[in-house]
Structure formats: structure tokens, C-alpha cells
PDB file of C-alpha atoms in Angstrom:
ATOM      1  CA  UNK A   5      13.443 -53.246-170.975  1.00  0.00           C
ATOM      2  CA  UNK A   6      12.881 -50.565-167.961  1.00  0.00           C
ATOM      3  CA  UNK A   7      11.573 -51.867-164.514  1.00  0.00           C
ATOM      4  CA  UNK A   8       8.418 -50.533-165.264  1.00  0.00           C
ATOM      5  CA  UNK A   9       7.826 -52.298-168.588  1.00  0.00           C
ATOM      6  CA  UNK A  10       9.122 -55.595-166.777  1.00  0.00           C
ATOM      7  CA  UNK A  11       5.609 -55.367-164.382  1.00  0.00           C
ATOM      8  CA  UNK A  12       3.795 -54.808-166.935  1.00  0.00           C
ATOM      9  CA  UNK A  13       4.606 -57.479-169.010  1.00  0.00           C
ATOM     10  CA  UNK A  14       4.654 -60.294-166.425  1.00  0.00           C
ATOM     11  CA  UNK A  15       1.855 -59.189-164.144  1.00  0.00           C
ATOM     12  CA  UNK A  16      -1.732 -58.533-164.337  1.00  0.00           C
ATOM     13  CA  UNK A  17      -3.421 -56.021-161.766  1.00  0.00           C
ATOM     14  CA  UNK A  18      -4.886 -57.088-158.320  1.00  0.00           C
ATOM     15  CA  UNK A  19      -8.251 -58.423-158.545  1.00  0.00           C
ATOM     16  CA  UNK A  20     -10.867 -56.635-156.007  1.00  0.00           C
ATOM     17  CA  UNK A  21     -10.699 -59.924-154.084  1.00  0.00           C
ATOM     18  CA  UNK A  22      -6.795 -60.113-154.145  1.00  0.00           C
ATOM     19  CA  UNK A  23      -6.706 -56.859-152.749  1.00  0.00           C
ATOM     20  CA  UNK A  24      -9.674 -57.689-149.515  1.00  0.00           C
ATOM     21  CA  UNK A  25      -7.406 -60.966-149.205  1.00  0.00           C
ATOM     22  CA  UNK A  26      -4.535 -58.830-148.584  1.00  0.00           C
ATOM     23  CA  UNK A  27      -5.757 -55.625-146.434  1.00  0.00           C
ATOM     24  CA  UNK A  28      -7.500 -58.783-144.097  1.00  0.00           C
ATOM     25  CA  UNK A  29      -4.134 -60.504-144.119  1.00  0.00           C
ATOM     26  CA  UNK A  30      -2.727 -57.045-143.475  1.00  0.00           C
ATOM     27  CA  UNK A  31      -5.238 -56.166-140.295  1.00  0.00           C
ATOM     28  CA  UNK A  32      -4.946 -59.834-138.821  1.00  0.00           C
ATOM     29  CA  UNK A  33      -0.933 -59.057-138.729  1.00  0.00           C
ATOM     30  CA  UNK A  34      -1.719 -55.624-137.489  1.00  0.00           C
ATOM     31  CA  UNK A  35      -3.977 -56.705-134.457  1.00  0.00           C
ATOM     32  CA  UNK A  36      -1.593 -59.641-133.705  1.00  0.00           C
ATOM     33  CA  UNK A  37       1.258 -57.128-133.474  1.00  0.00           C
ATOM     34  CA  UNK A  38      -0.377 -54.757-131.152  1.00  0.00           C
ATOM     35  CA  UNK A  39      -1.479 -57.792-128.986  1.00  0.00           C
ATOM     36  CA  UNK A  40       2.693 -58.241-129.196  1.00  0.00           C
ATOM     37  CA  UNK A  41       3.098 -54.576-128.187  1.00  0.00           C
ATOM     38  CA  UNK A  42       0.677 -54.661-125.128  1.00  0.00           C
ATOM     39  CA  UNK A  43       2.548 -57.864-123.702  1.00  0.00           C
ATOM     40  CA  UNK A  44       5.245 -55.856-123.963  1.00  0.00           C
ATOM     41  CA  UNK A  45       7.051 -58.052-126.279  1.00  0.00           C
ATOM     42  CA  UNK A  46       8.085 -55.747-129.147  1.00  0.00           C
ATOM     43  CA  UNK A  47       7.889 -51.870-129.360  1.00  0.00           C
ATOM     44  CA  UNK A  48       5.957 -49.191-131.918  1.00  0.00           C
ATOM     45  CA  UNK A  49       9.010 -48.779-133.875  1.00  0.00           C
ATOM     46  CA  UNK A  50       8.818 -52.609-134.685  1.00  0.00           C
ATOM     47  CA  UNK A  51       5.392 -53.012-135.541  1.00  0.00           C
ATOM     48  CA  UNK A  52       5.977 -49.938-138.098  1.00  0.00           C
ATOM     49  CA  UNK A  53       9.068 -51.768-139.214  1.00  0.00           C
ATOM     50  CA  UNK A  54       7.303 -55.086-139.745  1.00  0.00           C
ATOM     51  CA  UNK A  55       4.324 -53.930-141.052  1.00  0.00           C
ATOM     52  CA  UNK A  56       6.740 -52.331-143.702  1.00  0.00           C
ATOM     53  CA  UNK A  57       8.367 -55.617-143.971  1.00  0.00           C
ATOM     54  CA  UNK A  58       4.607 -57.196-144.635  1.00  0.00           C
ATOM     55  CA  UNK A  59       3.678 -54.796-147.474  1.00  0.00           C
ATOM     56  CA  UNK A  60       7.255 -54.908-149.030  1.00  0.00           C
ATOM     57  CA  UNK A  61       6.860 -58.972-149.380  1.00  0.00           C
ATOM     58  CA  UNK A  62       3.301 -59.048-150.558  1.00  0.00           C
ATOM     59  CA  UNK A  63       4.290 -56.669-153.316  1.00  0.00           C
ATOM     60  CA  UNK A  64       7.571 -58.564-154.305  1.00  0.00           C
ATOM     61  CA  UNK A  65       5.432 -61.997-153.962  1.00  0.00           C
ATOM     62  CA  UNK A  66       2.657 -60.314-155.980  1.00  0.00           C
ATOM     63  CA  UNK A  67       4.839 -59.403-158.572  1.00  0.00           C
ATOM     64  CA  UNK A  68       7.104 -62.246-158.605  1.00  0.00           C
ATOM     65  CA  UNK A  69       4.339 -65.141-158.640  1.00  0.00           C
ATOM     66  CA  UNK A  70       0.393 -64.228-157.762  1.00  0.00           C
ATOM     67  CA  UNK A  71      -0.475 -61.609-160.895  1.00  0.00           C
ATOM     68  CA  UNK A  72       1.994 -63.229-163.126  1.00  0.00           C
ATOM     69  CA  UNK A  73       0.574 -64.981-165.833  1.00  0.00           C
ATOM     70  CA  UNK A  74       0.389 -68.861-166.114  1.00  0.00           C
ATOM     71  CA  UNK A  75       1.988 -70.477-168.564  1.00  0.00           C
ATOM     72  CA  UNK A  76       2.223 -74.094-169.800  1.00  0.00           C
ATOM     73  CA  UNK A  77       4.300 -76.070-167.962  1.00  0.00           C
ATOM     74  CA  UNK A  78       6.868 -76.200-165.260  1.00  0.00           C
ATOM     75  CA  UNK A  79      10.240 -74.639-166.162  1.00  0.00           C
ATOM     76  CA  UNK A  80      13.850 -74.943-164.303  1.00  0.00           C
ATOM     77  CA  UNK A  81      16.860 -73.911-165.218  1.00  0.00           C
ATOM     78  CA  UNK A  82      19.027 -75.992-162.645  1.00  0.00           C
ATOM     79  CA  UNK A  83      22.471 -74.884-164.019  1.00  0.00           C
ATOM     80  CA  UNK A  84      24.064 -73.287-161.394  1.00  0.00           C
ATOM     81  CA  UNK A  85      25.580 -69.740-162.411  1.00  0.00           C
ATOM     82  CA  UNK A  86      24.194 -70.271-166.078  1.00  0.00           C
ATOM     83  CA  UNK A  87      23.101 -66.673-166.470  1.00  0.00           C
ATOM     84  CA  UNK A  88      26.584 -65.405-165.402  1.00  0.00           C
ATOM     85  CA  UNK A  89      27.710 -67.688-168.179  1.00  0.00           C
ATOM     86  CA  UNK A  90      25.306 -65.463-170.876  1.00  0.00           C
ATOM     87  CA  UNK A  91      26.866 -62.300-169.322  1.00  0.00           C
ATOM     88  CA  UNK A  92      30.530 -63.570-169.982  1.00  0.00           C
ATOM     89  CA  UNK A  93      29.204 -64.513-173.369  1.00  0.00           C
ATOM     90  CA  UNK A  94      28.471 -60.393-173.888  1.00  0.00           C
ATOM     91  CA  UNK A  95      24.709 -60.648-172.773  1.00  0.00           C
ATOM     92  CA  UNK A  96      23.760 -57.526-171.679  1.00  0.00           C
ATOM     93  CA  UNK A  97      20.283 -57.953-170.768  1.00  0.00           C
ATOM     94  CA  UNK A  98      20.684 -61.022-168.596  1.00  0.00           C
ATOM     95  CA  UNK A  99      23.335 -58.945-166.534  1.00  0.00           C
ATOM     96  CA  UNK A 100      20.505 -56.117-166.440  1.00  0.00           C
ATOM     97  CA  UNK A 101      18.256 -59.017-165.029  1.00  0.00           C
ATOM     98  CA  UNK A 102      21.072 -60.497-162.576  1.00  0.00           C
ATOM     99  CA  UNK A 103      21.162 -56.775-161.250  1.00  0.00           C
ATOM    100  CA  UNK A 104      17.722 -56.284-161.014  1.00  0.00           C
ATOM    101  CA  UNK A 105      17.486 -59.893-158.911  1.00  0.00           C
ATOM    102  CA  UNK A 106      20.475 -58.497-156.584  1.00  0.00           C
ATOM    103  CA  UNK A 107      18.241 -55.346-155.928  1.00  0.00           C
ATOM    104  CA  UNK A 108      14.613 -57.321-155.110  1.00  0.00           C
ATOM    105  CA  UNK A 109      15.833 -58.135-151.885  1.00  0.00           C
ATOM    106  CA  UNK A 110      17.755 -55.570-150.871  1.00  0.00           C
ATOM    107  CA  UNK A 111      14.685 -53.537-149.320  1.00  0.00           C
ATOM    108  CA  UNK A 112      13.806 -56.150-147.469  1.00  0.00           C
ATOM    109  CA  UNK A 113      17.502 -57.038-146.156  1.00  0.00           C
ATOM    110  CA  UNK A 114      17.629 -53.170-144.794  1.00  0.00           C
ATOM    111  CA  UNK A 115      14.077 -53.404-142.863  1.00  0.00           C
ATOM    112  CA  UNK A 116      15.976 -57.166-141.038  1.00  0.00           C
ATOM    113  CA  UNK A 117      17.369 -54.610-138.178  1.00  0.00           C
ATOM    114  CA  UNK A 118      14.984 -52.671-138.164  1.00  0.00           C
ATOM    115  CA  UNK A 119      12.563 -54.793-137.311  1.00  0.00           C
ATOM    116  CA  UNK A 120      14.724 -56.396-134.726  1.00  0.00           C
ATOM    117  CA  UNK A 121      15.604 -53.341-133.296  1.00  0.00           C
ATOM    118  CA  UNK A 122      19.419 -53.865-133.801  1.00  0.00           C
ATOM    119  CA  UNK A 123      22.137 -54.378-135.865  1.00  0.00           C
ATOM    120  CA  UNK A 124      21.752 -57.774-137.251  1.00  0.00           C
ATOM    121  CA  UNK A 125      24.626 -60.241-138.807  1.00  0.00           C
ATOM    122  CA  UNK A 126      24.631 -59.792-142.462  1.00  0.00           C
ATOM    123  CA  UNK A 127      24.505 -64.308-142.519  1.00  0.00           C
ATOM    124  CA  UNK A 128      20.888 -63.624-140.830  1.00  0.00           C
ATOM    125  CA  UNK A 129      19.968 -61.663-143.741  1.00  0.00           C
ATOM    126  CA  UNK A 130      21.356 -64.095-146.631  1.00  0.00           C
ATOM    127  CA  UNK A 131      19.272 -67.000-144.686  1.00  0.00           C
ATOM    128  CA  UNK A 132      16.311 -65.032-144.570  1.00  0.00           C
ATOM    129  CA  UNK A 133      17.135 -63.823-148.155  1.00  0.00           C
ATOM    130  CA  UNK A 134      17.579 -67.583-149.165  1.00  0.00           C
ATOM    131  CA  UNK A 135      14.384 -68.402-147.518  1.00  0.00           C
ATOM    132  CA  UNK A 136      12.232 -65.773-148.860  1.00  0.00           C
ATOM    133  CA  UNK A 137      13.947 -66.371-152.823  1.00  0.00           C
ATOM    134  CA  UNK A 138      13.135 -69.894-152.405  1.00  0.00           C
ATOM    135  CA  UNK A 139       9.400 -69.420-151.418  1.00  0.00           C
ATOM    136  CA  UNK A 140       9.269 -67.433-154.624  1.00  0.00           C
ATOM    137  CA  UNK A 141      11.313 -69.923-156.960  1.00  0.00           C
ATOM    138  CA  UNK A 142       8.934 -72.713-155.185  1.00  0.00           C
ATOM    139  CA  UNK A 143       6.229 -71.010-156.347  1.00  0.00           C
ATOM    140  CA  UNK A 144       6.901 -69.767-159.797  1.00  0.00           C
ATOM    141  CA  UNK A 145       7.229 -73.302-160.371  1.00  0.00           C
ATOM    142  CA  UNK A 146       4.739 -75.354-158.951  1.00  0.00           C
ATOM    143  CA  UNK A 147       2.030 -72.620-160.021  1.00  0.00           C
ATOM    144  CA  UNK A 148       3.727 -72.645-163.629  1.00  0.00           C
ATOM    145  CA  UNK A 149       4.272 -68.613-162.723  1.00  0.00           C
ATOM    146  CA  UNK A 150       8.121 -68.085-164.123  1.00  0.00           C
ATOM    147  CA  UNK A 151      11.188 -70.286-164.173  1.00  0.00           C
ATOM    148  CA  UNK A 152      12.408 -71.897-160.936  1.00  0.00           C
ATOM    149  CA  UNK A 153      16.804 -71.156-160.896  1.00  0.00           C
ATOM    150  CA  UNK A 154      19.318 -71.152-158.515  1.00  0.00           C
ATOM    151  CA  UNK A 155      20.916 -68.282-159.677  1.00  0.00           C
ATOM    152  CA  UNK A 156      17.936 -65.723-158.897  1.00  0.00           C
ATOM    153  CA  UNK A 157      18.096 -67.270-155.220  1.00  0.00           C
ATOM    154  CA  UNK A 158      21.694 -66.835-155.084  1.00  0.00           C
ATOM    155  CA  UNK A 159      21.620 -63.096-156.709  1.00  0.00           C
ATOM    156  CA  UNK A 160      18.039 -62.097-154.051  1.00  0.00           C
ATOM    157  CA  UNK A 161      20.178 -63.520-151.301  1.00  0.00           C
ATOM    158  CA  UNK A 162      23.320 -61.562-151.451  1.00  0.00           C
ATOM    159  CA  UNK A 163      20.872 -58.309-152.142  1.00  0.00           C
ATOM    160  CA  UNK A 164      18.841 -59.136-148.872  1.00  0.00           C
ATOM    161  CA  UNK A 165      22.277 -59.585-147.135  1.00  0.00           C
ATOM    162  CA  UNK A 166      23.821 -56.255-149.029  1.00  0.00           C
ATOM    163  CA  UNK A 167      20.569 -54.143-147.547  1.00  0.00           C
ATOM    164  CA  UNK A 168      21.315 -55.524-144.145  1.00  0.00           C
ATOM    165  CA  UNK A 169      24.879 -54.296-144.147  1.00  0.00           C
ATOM    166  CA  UNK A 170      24.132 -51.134-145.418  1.00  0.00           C
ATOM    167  CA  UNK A 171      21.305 -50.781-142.687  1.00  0.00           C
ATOM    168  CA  UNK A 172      23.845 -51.793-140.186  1.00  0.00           C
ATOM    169  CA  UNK A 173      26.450 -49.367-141.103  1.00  0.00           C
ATOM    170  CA  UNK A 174      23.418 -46.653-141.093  1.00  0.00           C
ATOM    171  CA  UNK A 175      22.569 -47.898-138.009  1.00  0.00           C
ATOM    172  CA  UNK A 176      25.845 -47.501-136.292  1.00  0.00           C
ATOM    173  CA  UNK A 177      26.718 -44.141-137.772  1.00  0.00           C
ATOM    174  CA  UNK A 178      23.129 -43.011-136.280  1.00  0.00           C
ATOM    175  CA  UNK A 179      23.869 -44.585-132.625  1.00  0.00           C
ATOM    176  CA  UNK A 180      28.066 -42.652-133.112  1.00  0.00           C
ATOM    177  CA  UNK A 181      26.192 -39.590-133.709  1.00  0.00           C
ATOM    178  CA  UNK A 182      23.570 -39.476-131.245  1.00  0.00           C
ATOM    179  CA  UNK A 183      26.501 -41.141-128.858  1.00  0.00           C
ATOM    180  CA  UNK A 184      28.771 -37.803-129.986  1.00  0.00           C
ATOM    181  CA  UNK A 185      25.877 -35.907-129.778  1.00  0.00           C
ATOM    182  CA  UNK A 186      24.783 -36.644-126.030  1.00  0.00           C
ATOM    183  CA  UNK A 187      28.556 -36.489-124.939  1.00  0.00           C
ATOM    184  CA  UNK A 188      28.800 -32.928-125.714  1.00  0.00           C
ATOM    185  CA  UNK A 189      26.125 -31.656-123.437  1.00  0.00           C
TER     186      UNK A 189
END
């Protein structure tokens, strides 16, 4: 099954209220961000880089719990590294999925420095990558949206924490450049 055919089976389109929701969400973060920038607190680069950061999440969380379809009941799967198990076992698809899990988070792991304007430790990252993965496993299964497992937290985590050190290592070969760069004139 292709990324594409994975949205649309789980998730439904934004409702026109889903979408005002959002955009007023959106602007309240917006305003409270300038009011950031004017106290001098955070610069223009940052507010672009969190605003990306804002968009990025609502889309993941969108897609991950909000236009998913209900189902039943509450579902866990509490085994610890039980879909690594399947792939040993010659399961292709749930290694497709395990992949797919590794790169949600990776997005948001390479907008982390970004929005703090410098390079940040890749541990940040997996916390906020743990964080984030269980605000989404919460809710999957208190709204009965998906199944609640340790091994998509564990697999968003290390993604979020793998986009960070790539960012970082971007970052630095930028600031060598530029460095290189400003030492030659």
C-alpha cells in the first residue's frame, strides 16, 4: 500500500469547521509570535520556522487521529518491539509501516534547530519526538482513532531525533561555509 493510499484509507477530509478551527488556531499562534518578535524575544526566522513546525503537527495530528475514522473499541498492542518480531518473521509490510513511522517525525525533528535558532542535541529531539508520538498514541486510543503501541513511539522518536541530526550536520556545514566564505575576503 503507497503513502497515498494509506491517507486515504484511514482519513476522511477536513470538515469546513475543522479547517476555521485550524486557520484561528493558526492566526492566534501567529499574533502571539509576533507579540514574541516585538519583545524582542525570538527573531523572523523563528516565527517562519515555528509556524512551519505548527502546520507540520496539525497535519501529522490530523492524519494520525482527528479525520481518522472511529472504530469500536479501544485497541493496544503493549508488546514491546512486537512488530519487529512480524518483520523477523518475513513480514514485509509491517517493516514498510515501521519505516514509514521512523519517517513521520523526521520533518519535524529537522525544523527542532531551526526553530531554536541553533544546533540542538539530538536527546532534545527524541524527548520532543517521544512527547509528540505519545500525544498521538494517547489519542488514537482514548478517541478509539487507531491502535495505541509502543513501538510506533519508539520508531517516531528515533525519526524526530534522525531529522535533528541531519539538520545539525546541515547546519554546521552551512555556518563552515559561510565561516570559509567570510575568511577569504
Amino acid at each position: 500500500m503507497d503513502l497515498y493510499q494509506i491517507l486515504k484509507t484511514h482519513n476522511r477530509e477536513w470538515t469546513a469547521r475543522e479547517i476555521i478551527c485550524f486557520l484561528a488556531a493558526y492566526f492566534f499562534i501567529f499574533c502571539f509570535l509576533m507579540y514574541q518578535y516585538t519583545s524582542k524575544k525570538i527573531k523572523i526566522s523563528q516565527i517562519l520556522g515555528l509556524m512551519l513546525t505548527v502546520a507540520f503537527l496539525a497535519v501529522v495530528f490530523a492524519s494520525t487521529v482527528f479525520t481518522r475514522i472511529p472504530e469500536n473499541e479501544c485497541r493496544a498492542e503493549l508488546e514491546l518491539f512486537w512488530s519487529w518480531k512480524a518483520v523477523l518473521s518475513g513480514n514485509k509490510e509491517m517493516l514498510k509501516e515501521n519505516l514509514l513511522n521512523c519517517m513521520l517525525l523526521f520533518p519535524f525533528g529537522m525544523l527542532l534547530p531551526w526553530d531554536f535558532q541553533k544546533g540542538l542535541k539530538s536527546g532534545y529531539a527524541l524527548g520532543a519526538g517521544v512527547i509528540v508520538s505519545f500525544l498521538i498514541e494517547f489519542l488514537q486510543f482514548v478517541l478509539k482513532r487507531g491502535l495505541f503501541e509502543w513501538d510506533d513511539m519508539i520508531h517516531n522518536a528515533l525519526g524526530c531525533m534522525a531529522g535533528c541530526f541531519c539538520m545539525n550536520i546541515c547546519i554546521s556545514l552551512f555556518r563552515m561555509i559561510r565561516n570559509k566564505k567570510a575568511g577569504c575576503k
